mmCIF file of C-alpha atoms in Angstrom:
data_model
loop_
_atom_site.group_PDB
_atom_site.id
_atom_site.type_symbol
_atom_site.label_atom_id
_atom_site.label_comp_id
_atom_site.label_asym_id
_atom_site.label_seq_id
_atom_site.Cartn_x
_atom_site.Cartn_y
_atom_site.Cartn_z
ATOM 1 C CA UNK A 23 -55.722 130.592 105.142
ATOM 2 C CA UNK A 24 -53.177 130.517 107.822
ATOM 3 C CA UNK A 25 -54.279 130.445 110.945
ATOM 4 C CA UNK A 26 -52.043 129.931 114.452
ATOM 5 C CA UNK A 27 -53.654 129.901 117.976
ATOM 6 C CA UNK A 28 -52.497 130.012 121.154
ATOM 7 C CA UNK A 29 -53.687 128.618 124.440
ATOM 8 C CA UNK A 30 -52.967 127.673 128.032
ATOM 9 C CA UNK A 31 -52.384 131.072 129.243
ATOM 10 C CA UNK A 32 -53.681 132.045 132.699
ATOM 11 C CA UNK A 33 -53.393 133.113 136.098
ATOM 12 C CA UNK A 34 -51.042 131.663 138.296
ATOM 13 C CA UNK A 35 -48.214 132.470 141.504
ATOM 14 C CA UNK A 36 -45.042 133.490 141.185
ATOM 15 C CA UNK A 37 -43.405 130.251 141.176
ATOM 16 C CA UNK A 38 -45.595 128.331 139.116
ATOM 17 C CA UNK A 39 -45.291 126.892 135.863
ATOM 18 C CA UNK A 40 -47.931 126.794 132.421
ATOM 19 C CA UNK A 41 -47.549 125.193 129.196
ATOM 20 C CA UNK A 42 -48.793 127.220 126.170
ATOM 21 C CA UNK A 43 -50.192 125.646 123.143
ATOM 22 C CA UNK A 44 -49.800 127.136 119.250
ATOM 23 C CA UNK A 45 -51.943 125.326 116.709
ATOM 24 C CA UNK A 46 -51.078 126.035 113.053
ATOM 25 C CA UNK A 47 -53.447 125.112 110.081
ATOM 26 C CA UNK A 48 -53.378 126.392 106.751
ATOM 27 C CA UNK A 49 -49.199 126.273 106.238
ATOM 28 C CA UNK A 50 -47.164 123.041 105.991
ATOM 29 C CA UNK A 51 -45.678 123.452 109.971
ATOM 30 C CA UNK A 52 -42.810 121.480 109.485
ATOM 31 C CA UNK A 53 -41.453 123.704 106.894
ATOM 32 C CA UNK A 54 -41.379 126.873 109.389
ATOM 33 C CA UNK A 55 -39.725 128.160 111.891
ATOM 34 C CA UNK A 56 -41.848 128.504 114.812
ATOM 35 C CA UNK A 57 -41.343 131.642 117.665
ATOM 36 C CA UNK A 58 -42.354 133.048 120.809
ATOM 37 C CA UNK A 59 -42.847 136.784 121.544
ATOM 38 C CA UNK A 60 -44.322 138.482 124.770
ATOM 39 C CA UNK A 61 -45.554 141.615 125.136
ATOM 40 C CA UNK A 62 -46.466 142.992 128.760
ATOM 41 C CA UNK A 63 -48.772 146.517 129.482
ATOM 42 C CA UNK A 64 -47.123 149.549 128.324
ATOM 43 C CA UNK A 65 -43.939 147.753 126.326
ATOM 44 C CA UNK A 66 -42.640 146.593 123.000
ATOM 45 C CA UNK A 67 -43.223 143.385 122.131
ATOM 46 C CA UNK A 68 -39.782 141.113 122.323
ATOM 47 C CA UNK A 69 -38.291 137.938 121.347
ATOM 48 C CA UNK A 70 -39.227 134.853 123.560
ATOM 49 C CA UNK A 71 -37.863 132.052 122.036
ATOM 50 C CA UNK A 72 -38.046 129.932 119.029
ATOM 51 C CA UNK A 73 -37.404 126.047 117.713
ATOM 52 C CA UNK A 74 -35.832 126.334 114.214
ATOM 53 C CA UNK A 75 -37.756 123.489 111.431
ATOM 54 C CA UNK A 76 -34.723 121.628 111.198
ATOM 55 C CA UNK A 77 -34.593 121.576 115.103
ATOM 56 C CA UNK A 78 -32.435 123.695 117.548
ATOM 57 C CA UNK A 79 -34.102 126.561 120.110
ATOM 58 C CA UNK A 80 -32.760 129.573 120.649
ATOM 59 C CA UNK A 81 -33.814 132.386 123.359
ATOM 60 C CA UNK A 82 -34.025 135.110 124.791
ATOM 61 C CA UNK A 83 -31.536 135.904 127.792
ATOM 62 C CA UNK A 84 -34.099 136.855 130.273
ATOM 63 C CA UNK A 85 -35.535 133.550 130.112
ATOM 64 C CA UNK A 86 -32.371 132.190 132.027
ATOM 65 C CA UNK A 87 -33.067 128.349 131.364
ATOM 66 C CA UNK A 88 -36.608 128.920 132.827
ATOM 67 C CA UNK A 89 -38.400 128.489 129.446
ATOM 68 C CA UNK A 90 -38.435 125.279 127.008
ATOM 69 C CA UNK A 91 -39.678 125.728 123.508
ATOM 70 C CA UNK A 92 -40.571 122.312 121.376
ATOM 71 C CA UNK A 93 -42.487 121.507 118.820
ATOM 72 C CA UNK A 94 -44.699 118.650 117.306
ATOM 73 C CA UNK A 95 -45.082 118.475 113.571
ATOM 74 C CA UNK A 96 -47.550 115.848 113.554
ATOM 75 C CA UNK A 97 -49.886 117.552 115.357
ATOM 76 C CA UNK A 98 -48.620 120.944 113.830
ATOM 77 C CA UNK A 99 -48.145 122.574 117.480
ATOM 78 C CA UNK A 100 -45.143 124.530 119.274
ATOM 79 C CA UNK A 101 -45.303 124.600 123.214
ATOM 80 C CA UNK A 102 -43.727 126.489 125.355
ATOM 81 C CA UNK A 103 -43.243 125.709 129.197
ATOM 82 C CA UNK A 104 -42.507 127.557 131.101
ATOM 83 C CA UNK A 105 -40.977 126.929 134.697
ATOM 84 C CA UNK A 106 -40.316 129.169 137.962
ATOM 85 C CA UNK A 107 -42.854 132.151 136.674
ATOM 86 C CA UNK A 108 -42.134 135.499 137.729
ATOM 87 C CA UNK A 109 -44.587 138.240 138.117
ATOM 88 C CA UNK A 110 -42.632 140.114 135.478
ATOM 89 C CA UNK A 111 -43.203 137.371 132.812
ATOM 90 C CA UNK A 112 -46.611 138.869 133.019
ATOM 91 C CA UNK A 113 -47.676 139.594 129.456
ATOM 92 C CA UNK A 114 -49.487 138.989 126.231
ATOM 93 C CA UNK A 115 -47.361 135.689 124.595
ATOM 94 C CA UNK A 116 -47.809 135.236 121.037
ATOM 95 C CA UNK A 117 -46.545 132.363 118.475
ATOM 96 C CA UNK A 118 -45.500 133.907 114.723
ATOM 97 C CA UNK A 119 -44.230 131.686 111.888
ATOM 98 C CA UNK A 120 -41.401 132.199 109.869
ATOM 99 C CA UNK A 121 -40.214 130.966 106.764
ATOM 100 C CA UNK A 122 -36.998 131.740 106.973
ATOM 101 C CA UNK A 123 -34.846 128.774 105.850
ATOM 102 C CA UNK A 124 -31.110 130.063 106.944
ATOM 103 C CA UNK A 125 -31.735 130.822 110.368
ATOM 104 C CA UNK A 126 -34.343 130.880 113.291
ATOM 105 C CA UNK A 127 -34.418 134.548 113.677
ATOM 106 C CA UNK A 128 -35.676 136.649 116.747
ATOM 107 C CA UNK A 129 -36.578 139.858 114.775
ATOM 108 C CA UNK A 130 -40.259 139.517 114.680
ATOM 109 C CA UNK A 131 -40.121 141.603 111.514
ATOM 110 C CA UNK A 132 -38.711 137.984 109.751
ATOM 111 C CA UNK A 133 -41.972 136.174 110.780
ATOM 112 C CA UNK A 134 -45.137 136.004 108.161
ATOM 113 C CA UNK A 135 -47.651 134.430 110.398
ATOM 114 C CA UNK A 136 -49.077 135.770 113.988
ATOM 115 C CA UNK A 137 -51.356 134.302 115.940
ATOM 116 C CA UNK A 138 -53.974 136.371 118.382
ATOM 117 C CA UNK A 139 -52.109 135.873 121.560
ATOM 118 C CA UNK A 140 -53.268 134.531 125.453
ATOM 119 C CA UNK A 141 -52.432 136.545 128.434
ATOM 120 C CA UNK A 142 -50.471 135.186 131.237
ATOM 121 C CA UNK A 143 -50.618 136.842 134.623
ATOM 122 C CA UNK A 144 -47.873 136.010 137.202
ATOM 123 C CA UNK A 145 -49.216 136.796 140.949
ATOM 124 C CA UNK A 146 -47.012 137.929 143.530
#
């Protein structure tokens, strides 16, 4: 059973930074490609980021060099820090899994694994 769960979500200033955690079990990690997606009150969910199982990140242009994705396959875990926090990065961030071996893709509909999510609130 796969099973991915975030944490490190919170409440913080604008400003700020947090580190979010994504622990996989249940799928060998090093094999996937691991994303990001956010999804704030009253919007689609869309494409964070994501660190490709060969290596490489790619991202989403909003994020503007603010956000770092990387990953550690011994402890089967993708982080994602992120730096200079704006209130509009408020959301719902969730990590996904996909097995995709060509390319790291940023359509969530390519990912096979979700996990529940943790809510980050940016303060003005």
């Amino acid at each position: 059973q796969v099973q991915l769960v975030e944490s490190g979500g919170g409440l913080v200033q604008a400003g700020a930074s947090l580190k979010l955690s994504c622990a996989a079990s249940g799928l060998t990690f090093s094999t996937y490609n691991m994303g990001w997606f956010r999804q704030a009150p009253g919007k689609e969910r869309e494409f964070v980021g994501a660190v490709g199982w060969r290596g490489g990140s790619i991202y989403a242009d909003f994020v503007k060099g603010r956000f770092t994705i990387s990953r550690d396959n011994a402890k089967n875990t993708v982080y994602l820090q992120m730096n200079s926090l704006e209130p509009e990065d408020t959301a719902v961030y969730y990590c996904a899994a996909a097995n995709s071996r060509v390319v790291i893709p940023r359509d969530e509909r390519l990912y096979n694994y979700w996990g529940p999510g943790t809510q980050v609130t940016v303060s003005s």
